[in-house]
CSV table of C-alpha atoms in Angstrom, one decimal:
chain,number,residue,atom,x,y,z
A,17,MET,CA,-0.2,-0.4,0.4
A,18,ASN,CA,1.0,3.5,-0.7
A,19,SER,CA,-1.3,5.6,0.2
A,20,ILE,CA,-4.2,6.0,2.4
A,21,GLU,CA,-6.7,6.0,-0.5
A,22,SER,CA,-4.9,3.0,-1.9
A,23,VAL,CA,-5.8,1.3,1.9
A,24,ARG,CA,-9.3,3.0,2.0
A,25,GLU,CA,-10.3,1.2,-1.5
A,26,ALA,CA,-8.8,-2.5,-0.3
A,27,LEU,CA,-10.6,-2.3,2.7
A,28,LEU,CA,-14.1,-1.3,1.5
A,29,ARG,CA,-13.4,-3.9,-1.2
A,30,PHE,CA,-12.4,-6.3,1.6
A,31,ARG,CA,-15.8,-5.0,3.0
A,32,ASP,CA,-18.4,-5.6,-0.4
A,33,GLU,CA,-17.0,-8.7,-0.9
A,34,ARG,CA,-18.4,-10.2,2.7
A,35,ASP,CA,-21.7,-8.1,2.5
A,36,TRP,CA,-20.3,-6.1,5.5
A,37,ALA,CA,-21.6,-2.2,5.3
A,38,GLN,CA,-24.7,-3.8,6.6
A,39,PHE,CA,-22.5,-3.9,10.1
A,40,HIS,CA,-20.9,-0.6,9.3
A,41,THR,CA,-23.3,1.7,11.2
A,42,LEU,CA,-21.1,4.8,12.5
A,43,ARG,CA,-21.9,3.9,15.5
A,44,ASN,CA,-20.7,0.2,15.5
A,45,LEU,CA,-16.9,1.6,13.9
A,46,ILE,CA,-16.7,4.1,16.4
A,47,VAL,CA,-17.0,1.1,18.6
A,48,SER,CA,-14.6,-0.9,17.2
A,49,LEU,CA,-12.3,1.7,17.2
A,50,ASN,CA,-12.1,1.7,20.8
A,51,LEU,CA,-12.1,-1.7,21.1
A,52,GLU,CA,-8.8,-1.2,19.0
A,53,ALA,CA,-8.0,1.3,20.8
A,54,SER,CA,-8.1,-1.1,23.3
A,55,GLU,CA,-6.1,-4.0,22.3
A,56,LEU,CA,-3.3,-1.6,22.2
A,57,LEU,CA,-3.7,0.0,24.9
A,58,GLU,CA,-3.0,-4.3,26.2
A,59,LEU,CA,-0.2,-4.3,25.3
A,60,THR,CA,1.4,-2.0,27.6
A,61,GLN,CA,-0.5,-3.9,31.0
A,62,TRP,CA,1.5,-4.4,34.1
A,63,LYS,CA,4.3,-3.3,32.5
A,64,ARG,CA,6.9,-0.3,33.4
A,65,ASP,CA,7.6,2.7,31.2
A,66,GLU,CA,11.1,1.0,30.5
A,67,GLU,CA,9.8,-2.3,29.5
A,68,ILE,CA,6.9,-0.4,27.4
A,69,ALA,CA,9.5,2.1,25.7
A,70,ALA,CA,11.6,-1.5,24.8
A,71,LEU,CA,8.5,-3.4,23.3
A,72,HIS,CA,9.4,-2.9,19.7
A,73,ARG,CA,12.9,-4.0,19.9
A,74,ASP,CA,11.1,-7.8,20.2
A,75,ALA,CA,10.2,-8.6,17.7
A,76,ASP,CA,7.0,-10.7,18.5
A,77,ALA,CA,5.8,-7.7,20.3
A,78,ARG,CA,6.4,-5.3,17.1
A,79,GLU,CA,4.1,-7.3,15.2
A,80,ALA,CA,1.6,-7.1,17.5
A,81,LEU,CA,1.8,-3.8,17.8
A,82,ALA,CA,2.3,-3.0,14.3
A,83,ASP,CA,-1.1,-5.1,14.2
A,84,GLU,CA,-2.8,-3.4,16.7
A,85,CYS,CA,-2.1,0.2,14.8
A,86,ALA,CA,-2.9,-1.6,12.0
A,87,ASP,CA,-6.4,-2.5,13.0
A,88,VAL,CA,-7.2,1.0,14.7
A,89,PHE,CA,-6.5,2.6,11.5
A,90,LEU,CA,-8.2,0.5,9.2
A,91,TYR,CA,-11.4,1.4,11.6
A,92,LEU,CA,-10.4,5.0,11.3
A,93,ILE,CA,-11.0,4.8,7.9
A,94,LEU,CA,-14.0,3.3,7.7
A,95,VAL,CA,-15.5,5.9,10.1
A,96,ALA,CA,-14.0,8.8,8.3
A,97,ASP,CA,-15.4,6.6,5.1
A,98,ALA,CA,-19.0,6.6,6.3
A,99,ALA,CA,-19.2,10.4,8.0
A,100,GLY,CA,-17.6,11.9,5.1
A,101,ILE,CA,-14.7,13.4,6.1
A,102,ASP,CA,-11.4,13.3,4.4
A,103,LEU,CA,-8.2,12.2,7.0
A,104,LEU,CA,-5.8,13.9,5.2
A,105,GLU,CA,-7.6,17.1,5.3
A,106,ALA,CA,-9.5,16.8,8.8
A,107,ALA,CA,-5.3,16.0,10.0
A,108,GLY,CA,-4.3,19.1,8.4
A,109,ARG,CA,-7.0,21.5,9.7
A,110,LYS,CA,-6.8,20.3,13.4
A,111,LEU,CA,-2.8,20.4,12.9
A,112,GLU,CA,-3.7,24.0,12.7
A,113,LYS,CA,-6.3,24.7,15.3
A,114,ASN,CA,-3.8,22.7,17.8
A,115,ALA,CA,-1.0,25.6,16.9
A,116,GLU,CA,-3.5,28.3,17.7
A,117,LYS,CA,-4.7,26.7,21.1
A,118,TYR,CA,-0.8,26.1,22.2
A,119,PRO,CA,1.3,28.5,21.0
A,120,VAL,CA,4.8,28.0,21.4
A,121,ASP,CA,5.8,31.2,23.3
A,122,LYS,CA,3.6,29.3,25.5
A,123,CYS,CA,3.7,25.7,25.9
A,124,TYR,CA,7.0,25.6,25.6
A,125,GLY,CA,8.3,21.7,27.4
A,126,SER,CA,5.0,21.5,29.4
A,127,SER,CA,2.4,18.6,29.1
A,128,ALA,CA,-0.1,21.3,30.8
A,129,LYS,CA,-3.6,21.2,28.9
A,130,TYR,CA,-4.1,24.5,26.9
A,131,ASP,CA,-7.5,25.0,29.7
A,132,ARG,CA,-4.0,25.3,32.2
A,133,LEU,CA,-1.9,27.4,29.9
B,12,MET,CA,-2.2,17.6,3.7
B,13,ASN,CA,-2.1,15.8,0.6
B,14,SER,CA,-0.6,12.3,1.9
B,15,ILE,CA,0.5,10.4,5.7
B,16,GLU,CA,3.7,10.9,5.2
B,17,SER,CA,2.9,15.1,4.7
B,18,VAL,CA,1.3,15.1,7.5
B,19,ARG,CA,3.8,13.0,10.0
B,20,GLU,CA,6.5,15.6,9.3
B,21,ALA,CA,3.4,18.7,10.0
B,22,LEU,CA,3.2,16.8,13.2
B,23,LEU,CA,7.1,16.0,14.4
B,24,ARG,CA,7.6,19.7,13.4
B,25,PHE,CA,4.6,20.8,15.9
B,26,ARG,CA,5.8,18.3,18.4
B,27,ASP,CA,9.3,19.5,18.3
B,28,GLU,CA,8.9,23.4,18.3
B,29,ARG,CA,7.1,22.3,21.9
B,30,ASP,CA,9.6,20.6,22.8
B,31,TRP,CA,7.5,17.9,23.7
B,32,ALA,CA,9.2,14.5,22.1
B,33,GLN,CA,9.8,14.2,26.3
B,34,PHE,CA,6.8,14.0,27.0
B,35,HIS,CA,5.4,11.3,23.7
B,36,THR,CA,6.6,7.9,25.9
B,37,LEU,CA,5.1,5.3,23.6
B,38,ARG,CA,2.9,4.3,26.9
B,39,ASN,CA,1.6,7.6,26.8
B,40,LEU,CA,1.1,8.3,22.9
B,41,ILE,CA,-0.9,5.3,23.6
B,42,VAL,CA,-2.7,6.6,26.7
B,43,SER,CA,-3.5,9.5,24.7
B,44,LEU,CA,-5.1,7.4,21.6
B,45,ASN,CA,-7.3,5.7,23.6
B,46,LEU,CA,-8.2,8.8,25.5
B,47,GLU,CA,-9.4,10.4,21.9
B,48,ALA,CA,-10.8,7.5,20.7
B,49,SER,CA,-13.3,8.0,23.5
B,50,GLU,CA,-14.0,11.1,22.6
B,51,LEU,CA,-15.3,10.0,19.4
B,52,LEU,CA,-17.2,7.7,20.8
B,53,GLU,CA,-19.0,10.6,23.0
B,54,LEU,CA,-20.4,11.7,20.2
B,55,THR,CA,-22.2,9.4,19.8
B,56,GLN,CA,-23.7,8.6,23.8
B,57,TRP,CA,-27.0,8.8,24.7
B,58,LYS,CA,-28.0,8.6,21.1
B,59,ARG,CA,-30.3,6.3,19.3
B,60,ASP,CA,-28.9,4.5,16.0
B,61,GLU,CA,-30.4,6.6,13.3
B,62,GLU,CA,-29.7,10.0,15.4
B,63,ILE,CA,-26.5,8.8,15.3
B,64,ALA,CA,-26.5,8.0,11.9
B,65,ALA,CA,-27.3,11.5,10.7
B,66,LEU,CA,-24.7,13.5,12.7
B,67,HIS,CA,-22.8,13.9,10.0
B,68,ARG,CA,-25.1,15.9,8.4
B,69,ASP,CA,-25.3,18.4,11.1
B,70,ALA,CA,-22.4,20.5,10.0
B,71,ASP,CA,-20.9,21.5,13.8
B,72,ALA,CA,-21.0,17.3,14.7
B,73,ARG,CA,-19.7,16.5,11.7
B,74,GLU,CA,-16.7,19.1,12.5
B,75,ALA,CA,-16.7,17.0,15.7
B,76,LEU,CA,-16.5,14.2,14.7
B,77,ALA,CA,-13.2,15.4,12.1
B,78,ASP,CA,-12.0,16.5,15.0
B,79,GLU,CA,-11.7,13.8,17.0
B,80,CYS,CA,-11.1,11.3,13.8
B,81,ALA,CA,-7.0,13.4,13.1
B,82,ASP,CA,-6.7,13.5,17.3
B,83,VAL,CA,-6.9,9.9,16.6
B,84,PHE,CA,-5.2,9.6,13.4
B,85,LEU,CA,-2.6,12.2,15.0
B,86,TYR,CA,-2.1,10.1,17.8
B,87,LEU,CA,-2.0,7.1,15.5
B,88,ILE,CA,0.8,8.7,13.5
B,89,LEU,CA,2.7,9.0,16.6
B,90,VAL,CA,2.2,6.1,18.1
B,91,ALA,CA,3.1,4.3,15.0
B,92,ASP,CA,6.4,6.8,14.8
B,93,ALA,CA,7.2,5.6,17.9
B,94,ALA,CA,7.0,1.9,18.0
B,95,GLY,CA,9.4,2.4,13.7
B,96,ILE,CA,5.6,1.0,12.5
B,97,ASP,CA,5.2,2.4,8.6
B,98,LEU,CA,1.4,2.4,9.3
B,99,LEU,CA,0.1,2.2,5.4
B,100,GLU,CA,2.4,-1.2,5.3
B,101,ALA,CA,1.1,-2.7,8.5
B,102,ALA,CA,-2.4,-2.0,7.0
B,103,GLY,CA,-1.5,-4.0,4.1
B,104,ARG,CA,-0.3,-6.7,5.9
B,105,LYS,CA,-3.1,-6.7,8.2
B,106,LEU,CA,-5.8,-6.8,5.9
B,107,GLU,CA,-3.8,-9.7,4.0
B,108,LYS,CA,-4.6,-11.7,7.8
B,109,ASN,CA,-7.8,-10.8,8.1
B,110,ALA,CA,-8.2,-12.3,4.6
B,111,GLU,CA,-7.2,-15.2,5.7
B,112,LYS,CA,-9.3,-15.6,9.2
B,113,TYR,CA,-12.4,-14.4,7.0
B,114,PRO,CA,-12.6,-16.2,4.4
B,115,VAL,CA,-15.6,-14.5,2.1
B,116,ASP,CA,-17.6,-18.1,1.3
B,117,LYS,CA,-17.6,-18.5,5.2
B,118,CYS,CA,-18.8,-15.1,6.0
B,119,TYR,CA,-20.9,-13.7,4.0
B,120,GLY,CA,-22.7,-11.5,5.1
B,121,SER,CA,-22.3,-12.6,9.0
B,122,SER,CA,-20.8,-11.0,12.3
B,123,ALA,CA,-19.3,-13.5,14.2
B,124,LYS,CA,-16.5,-13.8,15.2
B,125,TYR,CA,-13.6,-15.7,13.4
B,126,ASP,CA,-13.5,-18.1,16.1
B,127,ARG,CA,-16.8,-18.5,15.5
B,128,LEU,CA,-17.6,-19.0,11.4
C,1,MET,CA,-20.5,-12.2,49.2
C,2,ASN,CA,-23.1,-9.3,51.8
C,3,SER,CA,-20.7,-6.1,50.7
C,4,ILE,CA,-18.6,-4.4,50.1
C,5,GLU,CA,-16.8,-4.7,52.3
C,6,SER,CA,-16.1,-8.5,52.3
C,7,VAL,CA,-15.4,-7.9,48.5
C,8,ARG,CA,-12.5,-6.4,49.3
C,9,GLU,CA,-11.0,-8.2,51.8
C,10,ALA,CA,-11.5,-11.4,49.8
C,11,LEU,CA,-10.4,-9.5,46.8
C,12,LEU,CA,-7.1,-7.9,48.9
C,13,ARG,CA,-6.0,-11.7,50.3
C,14,PHE,CA,-6.4,-13.0,46.5
C,15,ARG,CA,-3.5,-10.8,45.5
C,16,ASP,CA,-1.4,-11.0,48.6
C,17,GLU,CA,-1.6,-14.8,48.2
C,18,ARG,CA,-0.2,-14.6,44.8
C,19,ASP,CA,2.6,-11.4,45.5
C,20,TRP,CA,0.6,-8.8,43.1
C,21,ALA,CA,0.7,-6.3,45.2
C,22,GLN,CA,4.1,-5.3,43.5
C,23,PHE,CA,2.2,-5.0,39.6
C,24,HIS,CA,-0.8,-3.0,41.5
C,25,THR,CA,0.3,0.5,40.6
C,26,LEU,CA,-2.6,2.9,40.9
C,27,ARG,CA,-1.6,3.7,36.9
C,28,ASN,CA,-1.8,-0.4,36.2
C,29,LEU,CA,-5.2,-0.4,37.9
C,30,ILE,CA,-6.6,2.0,36.4
C,31,VAL,CA,-5.2,0.4,32.9
C,32,SER,CA,-6.6,-2.8,34.0
C,33,LEU,CA,-10.2,-0.7,34.9
C,34,ASN,CA,-10.3,0.4,30.9
C,35,LEU,CA,-9.4,-2.5,29.9
C,36,GLU,CA,-12.0,-4.3,31.7
C,37,ALA,CA,-14.5,-1.9,30.4
C,38,SER,CA,-13.5,-2.3,26.8
C,39,GLU,CA,-14.5,-6.2,27.3
C,40,LEU,CA,-17.8,-5.3,28.7
C,41,LEU,CA,-18.7,-3.3,25.6
C,42,GLU,CA,-17.4,-5.5,23.3
C,43,LEU,CA,-20.3,-7.6,24.8
C,44,THR,CA,-22.4,-4.9,22.6
C,45,GLN,CA,-20.2,-4.5,19.6
C,46,TRP,CA,-22.1,-5.4,15.5
C,47,LYS,CA,-25.3,-5.7,18.0
C,48,ARG,CA,-28.7,-3.4,17.4
C,49,ASP,CA,-30.1,-1.7,20.3
C,50,GLU,CA,-33.0,-4.5,20.5
C,51,GLU,CA,-30.4,-7.0,20.4
C,52,ILE,CA,-28.5,-5.5,23.6
C,53,ALA,CA,-31.9,-4.5,25.6
C,54,ALA,CA,-32.6,-9.0,25.2
C,55,LEU,CA,-28.9,-9.4,26.0
C,56,HIS,CA,-29.3,-10.2,29.5
C,57,ARG,CA,-32.4,-13.1,29.2
C,58,ASP,CA,-29.8,-15.5,27.0
C,59,ALA,CA,-27.7,-17.5,30.1
C,60,ASP,CA,-24.3,-17.6,28.7
C,61,ALA,CA,-25.0,-14.0,27.2
C,62,ARG,CA,-26.1,-13.0,30.6
C,63,GLU,CA,-23.5,-15.0,32.6
C,64,ALA,CA,-20.6,-13.0,30.0
C,65,LEU,CA,-22.2,-9.7,31.7
C,66,ALA,CA,-21.9,-10.6,34.7
C,67,ASP,CA,-18.3,-11.6,34.3
C,68,GLU,CA,-17.4,-8.2,33.2
C,69,CYS,CA,-18.9,-6.3,35.4
C,70,ALA,CA,-17.8,-8.3,38.1
C,71,ASP,CA,-13.8,-7.8,37.0
C,72,VAL,CA,-14.5,-3.9,36.2
C,73,PHE,CA,-15.9,-3.8,40.0
C,74,LEU,CA,-12.7,-5.8,41.4
C,75,TYR,CA,-10.7,-3.6,39.8
C,76,LEU,CA,-12.7,-0.5,41.1
C,77,ILE,CA,-12.4,-1.9,44.7
C,78,LEU,CA,-8.2,-2.0,43.8
C,79,VAL,CA,-8.3,2.1,42.6
C,80,ALA,CA,-10.0,2.8,45.4
C,81,ASP,CA,-8.0,1.2,47.5
C,82,ALA,CA,-4.2,2.2,46.0
C,83,ALA,CA,-5.4,5.9,46.0
C,84,GLY,CA,-7.5,5.5,49.7
C,85,ILE,CA,-11.1,6.3,48.7
C,86,ASP,CA,-14.1,5.1,50.2
C,87,LEU,CA,-15.8,3.9,47.3
C,88,LEU,CA,-19.9,4.3,49.6
C,89,GLU,CA,-18.7,8.3,50.4
C,90,ALA,CA,-17.5,8.9,47.2
C,91,ALA,CA,-21.0,8.0,45.0
C,92,GLY,CA,-22.6,9.5,48.0
C,93,ARG,CA,-21.1,12.6,47.8
C,94,LYS,CA,-21.0,12.4,43.8
C,95,LEU,CA,-25.0,12.0,43.8
C,96,GLU,CA,-24.8,15.3,45.4
C,97,LYS,CA,-23.1,16.9,43.3
C,98,ASN,CA,-25.3,16.0,40.3
C,99,ALA,CA,-28.6,16.7,41.7
C,100,GLU,CA,-26.9,20.0,42.0
C,101,LYS,CA,-25.3,20.4,38.1
C,102,TYR,CA,-28.5,18.2,37.5
C,103,PRO,CA,-31.7,20.4,39.1
C,104,VAL,CA,-34.8,18.4,38.0
C,105,ASP,CA,-36.7,21.2,37.0
C,106,LYS,CA,-34.2,21.4,34.1
C,107,CYS,CA,-33.1,18.1,33.3
C,108,TYR,CA,-35.9,16.1,33.4
C,109,GLY,CA,-36.6,14.8,30.8
C,110,SER,CA,-34.1,15.7,28.8
C,111,SER,CA,-30.5,14.0,28.4
C,112,ALA,CA,-28.4,17.1,27.3
C,113,LYS,CA,-25.6,17.7,29.2
C,114,TYR,CA,-25.1,19.9,32.5
C,115,ASP,CA,-23.0,22.6,30.1
C,116,ARG,CA,-25.7,22.9,28.1
C,117,LEU,CA,-28.6,22.7,30.0
D,3,MET,CA,-24.1,5.7,52.0
D,4,ASN,CA,-23.6,2.8,54.5
D,5,SER,CA,-24.3,-0.4,51.4
D,6,ILE,CA,-24.4,-0.8,48.0
D,7,GLU,CA,-27.9,-1.6,48.0
D,8,SER,CA,-28.3,2.3,49.6
D,9,VAL,CA,-26.0,3.9,46.4
D,10,ARG,CA,-28.6,2.4,44.5
D,11,GLU,CA,-31.6,3.3,45.9
D,12,ALA,CA,-30.2,6.8,46.0
D,13,LEU,CA,-29.3,6.0,42.2
D,14,LEU,CA,-32.7,4.9,40.7
D,15,ARG,CA,-34.9,8.0,42.8
D,16,PHE,CA,-32.3,10.6,40.9
D,17,ARG,CA,-32.7,8.6,37.7
D,18,ASP,CA,-36.3,8.8,38.2
D,19,GLU,CA,-37.0,12.1,39.7
D,20,ARG,CA,-35.7,12.8,36.6
D,21,ASP,CA,-37.2,11.5,33.7
D,22,TRP,CA,-33.7,9.2,32.4
D,23,ALA,CA,-34.6,6.4,32.6
D,24,GLN,CA,-35.7,6.6,29.2
D,25,PHE,CA,-32.1,7.4,28.0
D,26,HIS,CA,-30.7,4.0,30.2
D,27,THR,CA,-30.2,1.7,27.5
D,28,LEU,CA,-27.8,-1.2,29.1
D,29,ARG,CA,-26.0,0.2,25.7
D,30,ASN,CA,-26.1,3.3,26.8
D,31,LEU,CA,-25.3,3.1,30.5
D,32,ILE,CA,-22.2,0.4,28.8
D,33,VAL,CA,-20.9,2.9,26.0
D,34,SER,CA,-21.4,5.7,29.4
D,35,LEU,CA,-19.5,3.4,31.7
D,36,ASN,CA,-16.5,3.1,29.5
D,37,LEU,CA,-16.4,7.1,29.1
D,38,GLU,CA,-15.8,7.9,32.9
D,39,ALA,CA,-12.9,5.0,32.8
D,40,SER,CA,-11.7,7.3,30.4
D,41,GLU,CA,-11.5,9.9,32.2
D,42,LEU,CA,-10.6,8.0,34.9
D,43,LEU,CA,-7.6,7.3,32.9
D,44,GLU,CA,-7.6,10.7,31.5
D,45,LEU,CA,-6.2,11.5,35.4
D,46,THR,CA,-3.3,9.5,34.7
D,47,GLN,CA,-2.2,11.2,31.1
D,48,TRP,CA,1.7,12.5,30.4
D,49,LYS,CA,2.4,11.2,34.0
D,50,ARG,CA,5.4,9.2,34.8
D,51,ASP,CA,5.0,6.2,37.3
D,52,GLU,CA,5.8,7.8,40.1
D,53,GLU,CA,4.0,10.7,39.9
D,54,ILE,CA,0.6,9.1,39.5
D,55,ALA,CA,1.5,7.2,43.1
D,56,ALA,CA,1.6,10.8,44.1
D,57,LEU,CA,-1.5,11.6,42.8
D,58,HIS,CA,-3.3,10.8,46.2
D,59,ARG,CA,-1.5,12.5,48.3
D,60,ASP,CA,-3.0,16.1,46.4
D,61,ALA,CA,-6.4,17.0,48.0
D,62,ASP,CA,-7.1,18.2,44.7
D,63,ALA,CA,-6.3,15.4,42.8
D,64,ARG,CA,-8.1,13.3,45.4
D,65,GLU,CA,-10.9,14.2,44.7
D,66,ALA,CA,-10.8,14.3,41.4
D,67,LEU,CA,-10.0,10.9,41.2
D,68,ALA,CA,-12.4,9.8,44.2
D,69,ASP,CA,-15.3,11.7,41.5
D,70,GLU,CA,-14.1,9.7,38.6
D,71,CYS,CA,-14.2,6.4,41.1
D,72,ALA,CA,-18.0,7.7,41.7
D,73,ASP,CA,-19.0,8.2,37.9
D,74,VAL,CA,-17.9,4.2,37.9
D,75,PHE,CA,-19.3,2.7,40.3
D,76,LEU,CA,-22.5,4.8,39.5
D,77,TYR,CA,-22.9,3.6,35.9
D,78,LEU,CA,-21.3,-0.1,36.9
D,79,ILE,CA,-25.0,-0.1,39.7
D,80,LEU,CA,-26.6,0.9,36.7
D,81,VAL,CA,-24.9,-0.8,34.2
D,82,ALA,CA,-26.2,-4.5,37.2
D,83,ASP,CA,-29.7,-3.2,37.2
D,84,ALA,CA,-29.9,-2.6,33.7
D,85,ALA,CA,-28.8,-6.6,33.4
D,86,GLY,CA,-30.4,-8.2,36.6
D,87,ILE,CA,-27.3,-8.6,37.7
D,88,ASP,CA,-26.3,-8.5,41.9
D,89,LEU,CA,-22.7,-7.6,41.4
D,90,LEU,CA,-21.5,-8.5,45.0
D,91,GLU,CA,-22.4,-12.1,43.9
D,92,ALA,CA,-21.2,-11.6,40.5
D,93,ALA,CA,-18.0,-10.2,42.1
D,94,GLY,CA,-17.3,-13.8,44.6
D,95,ARG,CA,-18.2,-15.7,41.6
D,96,LYS,CA,-15.6,-13.8,39.5
D,97,LEU,CA,-13.0,-14.2,42.1
D,98,GLU,CA,-13.9,-17.9,42.6
D,99,LYS,CA,-13.6,-18.1,38.8
D,100,ASN,CA,-10.3,-16.6,39.0
D,101,ALA,CA,-8.9,-18.8,42.0
D,102,GLU,CA,-8.7,-22.0,39.1
D,103,LYS,CA,-7.3,-20.2,36.7
D,104,TYR,CA,-4.2,-18.0,39.0
D,105,PRO,CA,-3.9,-21.2,41.0
D,106,VAL,CA,-1.5,-19.8,43.9
D,107,ASP,CA,1.6,-22.3,43.0
D,108,LYS,CA,1.5,-21.5,39.1
D,109,CYS,CA,1.4,-17.9,39.2
D,110,TYR,CA,3.3,-17.1,42.3
D,111,GLY,CA,5.0,-13.4,41.4
D,112,SER,CA,3.9,-13.6,37.9
D,113,SER,CA,2.0,-11.3,36.0
D,114,ALA,CA,1.4,-13.9,32.8
D,115,LYS,CA,-2.2,-13.8,31.0
D,116,TYR,CA,-4.1,-17.1,32.7
D,117,ASP,CA,-2.9,-18.7,29.3
D,118,ARG,CA,0.6,-18.5,29.3
D,119,LEU,CA,1.3,-19.2,33.1
């Protein structure tokens, strides 16, 4: 896959070959995205910060991370598709909003939320 | 933005201008991804299936959906970056795995999990 | 079990017999609580509102619901224990706060969030 | 409040005074439980393990923790009520199941999941 558009096309074909569009309501897709995000979180369960930082150096753990990231990505593409959202455009606009909410001079080196800056 | 790579570059620049890489441990990024997925889920709270399906036709609701999708996307890119994962490649490989787990003839029109097929 | 205190005592004994207190940092417990909440959510995945409402009438589904509710409850008790919180007292105080945020005359029959009332 | 039953009664009264039972489908309650679990998780965002362990020593942070734990507890009680589950009984039975899955001699001092023991 060399673009988000090619992933999207392959994914919609995968869905339609199985007649799954009927299950892909916006609600179900958002719930499924959350469940996949949880599976990613589960890979960090019971681990200390250093162990998590080292996860991607273990081949099995790295494949598990890649698979869960992919699952989140695939559902995110389906959510965006169902809601008529262009992910690349939405990301660009959100980065602009974030740049306004988090001006460099106020939040350099700080992890405080924007409403506490 | 016209590619995931251009989003990634803008995002890393945004992060580095604020000296935020110090907070972006793999754990923190995965937790933040989960929190953003929850904010997306929150947009569906207390709503019936039909109301959720209609969300994207309301301009405000659609912007909220776009913003939350973008937040999930941005953290997903950061998680992948921290773990050395190529999202497009991971998505392509996961689709192949899913095609094996969910053969068309066994799961056409069924939402059963692969371990129940 | 006839009280939350008796569950708490049995749970701490279970933990200590296995020498698991070392893993039960506040962070790990909160993450685990979230993962169990997700497993509860997973029981609703791909189901329509009516199917979910009917879940508890199926014996297997009801046992699964009971098990996942129990898991959330057990981790919640551990989180409260680790943070020095009395759950019953906290619940009573939160109900009082909610009664102020959601006065009956303003929110009767409405699911609007308090900041939109 | 001195028992889970007294919290449950106060909570159902709170709900009925506002005519909210109509929104409290099993699905909505499970989603809301997940959202509250996320708010608890958010209290740990961007913090290192030691900072989280120290959270409950700060009065404001401790009140926030107590409030979020209470919110999870209140929704858990509503979920159990909607599904006809007795939380104390379910917790007792789950502890028995866990004792079988995690025998002391096999998992003493280990955080491995039961399917890896």
